[in-house]
Coordinates of N, CA, C and O in Angstrom, one line a residue:
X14 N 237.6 26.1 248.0 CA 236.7 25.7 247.0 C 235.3 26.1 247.4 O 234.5 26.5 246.5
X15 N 234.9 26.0 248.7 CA 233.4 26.5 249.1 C 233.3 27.9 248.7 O 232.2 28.4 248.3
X16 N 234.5 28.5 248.7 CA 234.1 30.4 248.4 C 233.6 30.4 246.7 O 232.7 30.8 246.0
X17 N 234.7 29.9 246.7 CA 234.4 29.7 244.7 C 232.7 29.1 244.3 O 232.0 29.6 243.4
X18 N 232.5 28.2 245.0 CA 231.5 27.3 245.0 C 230.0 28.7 245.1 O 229.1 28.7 244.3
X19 N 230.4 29.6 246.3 CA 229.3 30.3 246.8 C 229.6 31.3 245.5 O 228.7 31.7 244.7
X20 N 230.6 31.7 245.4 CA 230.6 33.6 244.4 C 229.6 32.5 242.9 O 228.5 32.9 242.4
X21 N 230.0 31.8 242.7 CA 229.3 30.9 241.3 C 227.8 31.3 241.4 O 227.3 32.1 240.7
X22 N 227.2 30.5 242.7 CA 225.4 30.6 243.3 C 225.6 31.9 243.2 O 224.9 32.2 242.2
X23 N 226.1 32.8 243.5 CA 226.0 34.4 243.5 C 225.9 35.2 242.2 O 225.4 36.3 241.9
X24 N 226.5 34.5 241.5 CA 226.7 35.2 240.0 C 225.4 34.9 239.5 O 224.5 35.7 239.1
X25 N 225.3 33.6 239.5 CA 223.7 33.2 239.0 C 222.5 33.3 239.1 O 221.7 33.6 238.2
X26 N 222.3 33.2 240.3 CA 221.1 34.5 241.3 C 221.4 35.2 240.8 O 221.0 35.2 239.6
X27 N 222.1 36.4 241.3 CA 222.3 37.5 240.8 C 221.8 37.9 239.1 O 221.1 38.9 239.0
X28 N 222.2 37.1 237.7 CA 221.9 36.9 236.9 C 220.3 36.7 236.9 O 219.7 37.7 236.6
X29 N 219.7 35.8 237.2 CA 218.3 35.6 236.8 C 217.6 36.4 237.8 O 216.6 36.8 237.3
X30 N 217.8 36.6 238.9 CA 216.8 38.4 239.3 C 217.2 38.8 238.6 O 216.1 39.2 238.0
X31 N 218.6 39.4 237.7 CA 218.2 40.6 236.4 C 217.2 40.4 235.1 O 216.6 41.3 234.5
X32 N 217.3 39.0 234.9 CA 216.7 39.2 233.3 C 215.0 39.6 233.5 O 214.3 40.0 232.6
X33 N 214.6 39.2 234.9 CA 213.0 39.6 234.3 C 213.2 41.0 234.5 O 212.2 41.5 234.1
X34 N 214.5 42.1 235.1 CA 214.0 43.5 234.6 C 214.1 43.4 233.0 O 213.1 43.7 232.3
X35 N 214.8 43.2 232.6 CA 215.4 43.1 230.9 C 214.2 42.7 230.3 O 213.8 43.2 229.3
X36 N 213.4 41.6 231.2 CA 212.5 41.0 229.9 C 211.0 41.9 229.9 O 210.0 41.6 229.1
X37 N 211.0 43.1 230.8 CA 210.0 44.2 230.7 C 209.7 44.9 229.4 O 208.6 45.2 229.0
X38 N 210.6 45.1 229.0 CA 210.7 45.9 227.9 C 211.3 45.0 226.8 O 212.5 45.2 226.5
X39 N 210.7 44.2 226.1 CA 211.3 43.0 225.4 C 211.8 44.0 223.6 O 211.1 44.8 223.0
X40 N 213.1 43.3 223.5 CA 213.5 43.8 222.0 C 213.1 43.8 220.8 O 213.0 42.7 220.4
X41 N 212.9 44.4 220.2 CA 212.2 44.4 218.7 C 212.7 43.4 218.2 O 213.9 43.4 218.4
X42 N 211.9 42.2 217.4 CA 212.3 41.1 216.9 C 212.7 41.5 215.3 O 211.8 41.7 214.4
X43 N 214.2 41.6 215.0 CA 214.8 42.7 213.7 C 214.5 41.1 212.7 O 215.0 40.0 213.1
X44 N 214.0 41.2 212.0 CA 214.1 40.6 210.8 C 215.5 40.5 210.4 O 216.2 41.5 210.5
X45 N 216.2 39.2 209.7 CA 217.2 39.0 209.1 C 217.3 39.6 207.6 O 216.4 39.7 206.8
X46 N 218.9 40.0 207.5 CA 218.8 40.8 206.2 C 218.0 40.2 205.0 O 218.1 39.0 204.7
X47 N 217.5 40.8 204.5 CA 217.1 40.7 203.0 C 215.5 40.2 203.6 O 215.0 39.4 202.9
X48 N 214.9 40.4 204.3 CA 213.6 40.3 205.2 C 213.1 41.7 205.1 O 213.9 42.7 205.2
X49 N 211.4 41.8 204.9 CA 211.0 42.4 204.9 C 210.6 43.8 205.9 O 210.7 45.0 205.9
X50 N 209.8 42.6 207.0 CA 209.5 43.2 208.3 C 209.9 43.6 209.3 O 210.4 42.5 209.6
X51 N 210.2 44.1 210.1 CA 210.7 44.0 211.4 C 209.2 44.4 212.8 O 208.5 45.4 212.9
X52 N 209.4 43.2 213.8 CA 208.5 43.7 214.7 C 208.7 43.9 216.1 O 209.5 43.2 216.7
X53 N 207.8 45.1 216.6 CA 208.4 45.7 217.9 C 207.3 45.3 218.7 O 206.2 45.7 218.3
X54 N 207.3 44.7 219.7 CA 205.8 44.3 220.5 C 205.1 45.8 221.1 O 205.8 46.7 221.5
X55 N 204.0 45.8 221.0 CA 203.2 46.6 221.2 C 201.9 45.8 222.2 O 201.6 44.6 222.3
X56 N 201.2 47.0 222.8 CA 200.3 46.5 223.7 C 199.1 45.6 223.2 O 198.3 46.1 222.5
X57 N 199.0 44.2 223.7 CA 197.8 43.8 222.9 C 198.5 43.2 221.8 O 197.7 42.6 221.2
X58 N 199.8 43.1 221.2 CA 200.3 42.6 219.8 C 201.5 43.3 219.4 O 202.3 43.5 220.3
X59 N 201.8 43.8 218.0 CA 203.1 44.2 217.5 C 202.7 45.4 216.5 O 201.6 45.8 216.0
X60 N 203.8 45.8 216.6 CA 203.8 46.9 215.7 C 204.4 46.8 214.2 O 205.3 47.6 214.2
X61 N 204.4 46.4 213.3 CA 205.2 45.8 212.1 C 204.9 47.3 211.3 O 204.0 48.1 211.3
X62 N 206.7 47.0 210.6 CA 207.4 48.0 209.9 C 207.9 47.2 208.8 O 208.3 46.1 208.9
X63 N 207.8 48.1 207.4 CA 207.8 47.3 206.3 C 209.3 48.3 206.1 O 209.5 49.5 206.5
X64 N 209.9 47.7 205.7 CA 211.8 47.9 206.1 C 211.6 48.5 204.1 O 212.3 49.5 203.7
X65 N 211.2 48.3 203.7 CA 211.1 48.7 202.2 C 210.0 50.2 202.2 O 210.5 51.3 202.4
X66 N 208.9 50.1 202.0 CA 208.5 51.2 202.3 C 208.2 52.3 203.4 O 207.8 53.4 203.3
X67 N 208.5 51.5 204.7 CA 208.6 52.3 205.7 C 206.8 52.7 206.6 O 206.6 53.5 207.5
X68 N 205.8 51.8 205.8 CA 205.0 51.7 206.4 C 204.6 50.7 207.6 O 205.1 49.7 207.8
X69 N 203.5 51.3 208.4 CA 203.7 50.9 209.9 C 202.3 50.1 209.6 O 201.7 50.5 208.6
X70 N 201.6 49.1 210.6 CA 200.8 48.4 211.2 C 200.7 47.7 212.1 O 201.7 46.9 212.2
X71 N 199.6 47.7 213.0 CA 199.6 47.2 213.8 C 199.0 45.6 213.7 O 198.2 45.4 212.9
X72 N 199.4 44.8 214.3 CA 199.6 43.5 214.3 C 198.7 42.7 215.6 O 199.3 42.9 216.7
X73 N 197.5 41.9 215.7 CA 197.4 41.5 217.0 C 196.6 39.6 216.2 O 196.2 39.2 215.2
X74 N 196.9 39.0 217.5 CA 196.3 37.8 217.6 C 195.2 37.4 218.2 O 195.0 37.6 219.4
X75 N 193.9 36.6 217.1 CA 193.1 36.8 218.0 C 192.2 34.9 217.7 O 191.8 34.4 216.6
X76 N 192.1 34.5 218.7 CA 191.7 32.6 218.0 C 192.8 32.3 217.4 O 192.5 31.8 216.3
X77 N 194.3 32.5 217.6 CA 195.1 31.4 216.6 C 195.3 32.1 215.0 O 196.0 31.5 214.2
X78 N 194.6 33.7 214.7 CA 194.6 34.5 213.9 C 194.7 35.3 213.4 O 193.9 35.9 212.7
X79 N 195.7 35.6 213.5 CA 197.0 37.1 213.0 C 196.2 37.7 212.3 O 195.7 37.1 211.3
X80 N 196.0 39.3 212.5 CA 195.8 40.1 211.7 C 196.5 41.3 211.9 O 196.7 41.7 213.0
X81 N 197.0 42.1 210.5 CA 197.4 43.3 210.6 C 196.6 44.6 209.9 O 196.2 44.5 208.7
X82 N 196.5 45.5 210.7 CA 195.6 46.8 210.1 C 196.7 47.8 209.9 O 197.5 47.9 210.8
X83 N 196.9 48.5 208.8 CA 197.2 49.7 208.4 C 196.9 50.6 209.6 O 195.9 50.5 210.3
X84 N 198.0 51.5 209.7 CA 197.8 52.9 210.4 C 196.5 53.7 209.5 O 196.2 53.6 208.3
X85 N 196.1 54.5 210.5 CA 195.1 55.7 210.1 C 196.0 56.6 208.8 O 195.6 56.9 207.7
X86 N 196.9 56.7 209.1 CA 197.4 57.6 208.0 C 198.2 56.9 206.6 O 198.6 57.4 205.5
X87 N 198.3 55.2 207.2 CA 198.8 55.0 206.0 C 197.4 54.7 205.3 O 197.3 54.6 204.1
X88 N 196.6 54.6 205.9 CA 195.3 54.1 205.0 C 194.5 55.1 204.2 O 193.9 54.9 203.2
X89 N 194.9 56.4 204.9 CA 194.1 57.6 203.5 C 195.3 57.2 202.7 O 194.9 57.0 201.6
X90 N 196.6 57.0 202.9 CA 197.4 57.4 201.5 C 197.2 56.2 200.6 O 196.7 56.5 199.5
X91 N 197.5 55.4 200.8 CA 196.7 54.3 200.0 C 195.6 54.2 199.8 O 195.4 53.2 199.1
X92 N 194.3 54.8 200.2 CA 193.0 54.7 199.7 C 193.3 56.2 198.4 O 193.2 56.1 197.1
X93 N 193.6 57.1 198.8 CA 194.4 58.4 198.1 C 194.6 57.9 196.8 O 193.9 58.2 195.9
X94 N 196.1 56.4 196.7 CA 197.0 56.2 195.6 C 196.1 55.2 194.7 O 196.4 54.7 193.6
X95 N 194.5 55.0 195.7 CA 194.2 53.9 194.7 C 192.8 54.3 194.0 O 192.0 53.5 193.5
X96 N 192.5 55.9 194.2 CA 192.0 56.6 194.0 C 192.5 57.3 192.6 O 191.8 57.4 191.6
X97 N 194.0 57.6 192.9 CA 194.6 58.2 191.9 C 195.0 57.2 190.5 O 195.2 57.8 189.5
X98 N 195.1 55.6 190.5 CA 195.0 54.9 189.8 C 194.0 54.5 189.0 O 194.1 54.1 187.8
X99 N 193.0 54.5 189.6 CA 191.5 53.9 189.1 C 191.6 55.6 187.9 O 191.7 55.5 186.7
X100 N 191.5 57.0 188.5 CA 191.4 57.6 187.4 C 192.7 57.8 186.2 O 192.6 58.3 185.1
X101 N 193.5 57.4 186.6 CA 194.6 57.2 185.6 C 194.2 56.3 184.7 O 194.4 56.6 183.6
X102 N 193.7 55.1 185.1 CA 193.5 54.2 184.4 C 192.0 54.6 183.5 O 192.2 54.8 182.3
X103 N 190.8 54.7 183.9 CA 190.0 55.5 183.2 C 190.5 56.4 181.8 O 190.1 56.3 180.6
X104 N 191.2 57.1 182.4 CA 191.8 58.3 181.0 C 192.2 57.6 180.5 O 191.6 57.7 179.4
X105 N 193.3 56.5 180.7 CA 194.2 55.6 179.6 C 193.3 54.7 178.6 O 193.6 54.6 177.4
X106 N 192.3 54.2 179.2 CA 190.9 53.8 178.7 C 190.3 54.3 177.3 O 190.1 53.8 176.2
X107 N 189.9 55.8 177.8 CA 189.3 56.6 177.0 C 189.9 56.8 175.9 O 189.4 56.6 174.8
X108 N 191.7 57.2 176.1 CA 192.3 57.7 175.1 C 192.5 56.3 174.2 O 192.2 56.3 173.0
X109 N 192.7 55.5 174.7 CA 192.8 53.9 174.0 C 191.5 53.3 172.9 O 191.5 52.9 171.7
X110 N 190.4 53.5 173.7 CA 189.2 54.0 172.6 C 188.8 54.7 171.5 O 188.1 54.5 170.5
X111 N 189.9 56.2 172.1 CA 189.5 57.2 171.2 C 190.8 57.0 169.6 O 190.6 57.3 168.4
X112 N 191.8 56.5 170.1 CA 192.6 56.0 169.6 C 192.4 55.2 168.0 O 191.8 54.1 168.0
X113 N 192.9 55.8 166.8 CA 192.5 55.5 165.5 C 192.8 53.9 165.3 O 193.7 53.6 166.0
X114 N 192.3 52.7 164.6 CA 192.8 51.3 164.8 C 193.9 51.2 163.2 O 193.5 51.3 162.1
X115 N 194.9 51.0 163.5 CA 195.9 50.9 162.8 C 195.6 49.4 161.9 O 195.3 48.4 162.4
X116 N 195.9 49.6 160.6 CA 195.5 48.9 159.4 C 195.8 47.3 159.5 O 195.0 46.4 159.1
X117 N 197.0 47.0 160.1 CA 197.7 46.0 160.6 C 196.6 45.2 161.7 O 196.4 44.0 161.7
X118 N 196.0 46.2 162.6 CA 195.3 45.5 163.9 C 193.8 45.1 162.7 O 193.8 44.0 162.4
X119 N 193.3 45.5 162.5 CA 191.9 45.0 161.4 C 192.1 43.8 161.1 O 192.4 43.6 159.9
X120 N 191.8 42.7 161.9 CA 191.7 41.2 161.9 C 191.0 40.5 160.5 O 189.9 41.2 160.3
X121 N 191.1 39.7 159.6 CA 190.4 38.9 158.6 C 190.1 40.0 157.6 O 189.1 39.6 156.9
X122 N 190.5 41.3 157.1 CA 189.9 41.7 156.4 C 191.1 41.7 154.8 O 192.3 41.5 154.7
X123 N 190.1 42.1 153.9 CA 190.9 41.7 152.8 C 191.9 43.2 152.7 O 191.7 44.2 153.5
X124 N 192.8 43.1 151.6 CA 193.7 44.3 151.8 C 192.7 45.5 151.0 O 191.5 45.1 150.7
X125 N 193.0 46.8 150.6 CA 192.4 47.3 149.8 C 192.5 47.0 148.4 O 193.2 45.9 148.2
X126 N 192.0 47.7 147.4 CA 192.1 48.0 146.2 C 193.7 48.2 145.9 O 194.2 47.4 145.1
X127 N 194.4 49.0 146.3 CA 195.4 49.6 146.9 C 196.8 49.2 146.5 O 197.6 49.6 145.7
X128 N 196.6 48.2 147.7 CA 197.4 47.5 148.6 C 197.2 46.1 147.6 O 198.1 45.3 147.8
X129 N 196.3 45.7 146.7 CA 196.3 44.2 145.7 C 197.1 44.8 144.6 O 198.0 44.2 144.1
X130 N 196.4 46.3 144.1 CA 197.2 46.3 143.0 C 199.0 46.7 143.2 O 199.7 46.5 142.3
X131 N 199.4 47.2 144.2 CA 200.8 47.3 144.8 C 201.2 45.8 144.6 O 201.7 45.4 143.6
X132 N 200.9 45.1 145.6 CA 201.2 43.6 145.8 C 201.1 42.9 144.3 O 202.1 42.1 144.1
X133 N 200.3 43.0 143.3 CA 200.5 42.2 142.2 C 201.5 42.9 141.3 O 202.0 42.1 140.5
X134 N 201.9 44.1 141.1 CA 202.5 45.0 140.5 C 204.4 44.4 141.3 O 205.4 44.1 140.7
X135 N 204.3 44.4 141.9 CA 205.5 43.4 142.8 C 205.6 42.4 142.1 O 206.4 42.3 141.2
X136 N 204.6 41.4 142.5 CA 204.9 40.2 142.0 C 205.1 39.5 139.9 O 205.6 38.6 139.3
X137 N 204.2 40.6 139.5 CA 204.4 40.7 137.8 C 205.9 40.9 137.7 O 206.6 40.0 137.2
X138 N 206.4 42.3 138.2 CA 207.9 42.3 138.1 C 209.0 41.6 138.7 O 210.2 41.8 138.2
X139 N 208.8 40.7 139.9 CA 209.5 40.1 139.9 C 209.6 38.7 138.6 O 210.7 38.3 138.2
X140 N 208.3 38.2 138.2 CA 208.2 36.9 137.4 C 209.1 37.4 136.6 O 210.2 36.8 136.6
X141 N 208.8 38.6 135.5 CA 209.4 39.0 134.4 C 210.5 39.1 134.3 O 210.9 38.7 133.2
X142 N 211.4 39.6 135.4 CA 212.8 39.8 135.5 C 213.6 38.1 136.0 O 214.8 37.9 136.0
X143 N 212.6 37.1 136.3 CA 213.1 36.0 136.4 C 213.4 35.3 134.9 O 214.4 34.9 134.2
X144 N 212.2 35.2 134.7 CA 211.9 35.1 133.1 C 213.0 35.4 132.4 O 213.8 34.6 131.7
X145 N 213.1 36.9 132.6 CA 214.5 37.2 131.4 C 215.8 36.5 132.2 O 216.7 36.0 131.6
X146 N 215.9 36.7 133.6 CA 217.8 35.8 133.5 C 217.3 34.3 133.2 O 218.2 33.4 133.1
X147 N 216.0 33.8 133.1 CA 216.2 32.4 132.7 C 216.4 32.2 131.0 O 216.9 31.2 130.5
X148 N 215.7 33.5 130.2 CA 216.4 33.1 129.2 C 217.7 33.7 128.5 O 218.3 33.4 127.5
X149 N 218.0 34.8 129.5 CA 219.5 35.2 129.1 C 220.7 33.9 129.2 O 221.6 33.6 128.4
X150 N 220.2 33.1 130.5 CA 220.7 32.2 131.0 C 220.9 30.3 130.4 O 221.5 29.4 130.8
X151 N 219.9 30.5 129.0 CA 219.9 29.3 128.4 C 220.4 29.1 127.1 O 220.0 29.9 126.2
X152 N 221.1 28.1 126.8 CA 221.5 28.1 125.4 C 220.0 28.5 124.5 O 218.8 28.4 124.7
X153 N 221.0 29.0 123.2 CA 219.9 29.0 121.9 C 219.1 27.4 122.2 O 217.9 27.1 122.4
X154 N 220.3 26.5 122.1 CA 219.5 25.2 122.0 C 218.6 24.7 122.6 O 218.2 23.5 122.3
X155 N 218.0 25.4 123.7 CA 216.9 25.8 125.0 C 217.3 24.6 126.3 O 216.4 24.4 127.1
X156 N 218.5 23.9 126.4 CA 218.7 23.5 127.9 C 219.7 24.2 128.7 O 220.7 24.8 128.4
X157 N 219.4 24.1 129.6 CA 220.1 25.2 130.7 C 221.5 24.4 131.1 O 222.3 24.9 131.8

């Protein structure tokens, strides 16, 4: 039982002198699925990877204060994309301006000349044609 007793102390020593080599180089902390980030420690802080678009920043703590900064190169492409939006949007602007206002959008105004005599020309022919099935529809002796 003493040998058993000692190989045991031996395994376990053995064991924890290994882990602080292991813990030199510490594992990327993988986000669980359907998670965005994943982070890999870096000097000073982390390296964070957006698992969706594949952009990188660096990550450090500073007072209790997490902050992360964009890479140098992701930051022209997004300064680039938001570059390319503001004038997109501009143009869409202009053309929306330049854009004729459809009769329908003209808030509180009356219809034309037009459009009253259409509308009453409707509604004359409908009365008339009511008119006649109400008196096709009634005895000579005038109750229905």
């Amino acid at each position: 039982m003493g040998k058993a007793k000692h190989l045991f102390l031996a395994i376990v020593l053995a064991a924890s002198f290994g882990a602080p080599a292991v813990a030199e180089t510490p594992p990327p902390i993988i986000a669980p699925d359907g998670e965005r980030f994943t982070l890999t420690p870096a000097e000073g802080g982390y390296v964070r990877l957006n698992k969706e678009t594949g952009a990188l920043s660096y990550c450090s703590a500073k007072d209790g204060v997490t902050a992360c900064r964009l890479g140098a190169e992701e930051r022209a492409a997004f300064e680039a994309e938001i570059e390319r939006l503001r004038k997109e949007n501009a143009a869409l602007k202009a053309r929306a301006e330049a854009a004729p206002v459809p009769p329908a959008a003209r808030p509180n105004m009356a219809p034309s000349e037009e459009e009253f005599e259409r509308a009453l020309s409707f509604t004359e022919r409908f009365l008339r044609r009511i008119m006649r099935l109400f008196r096709e529809e009634t005895s000579p002796g005038g109750a229905l």
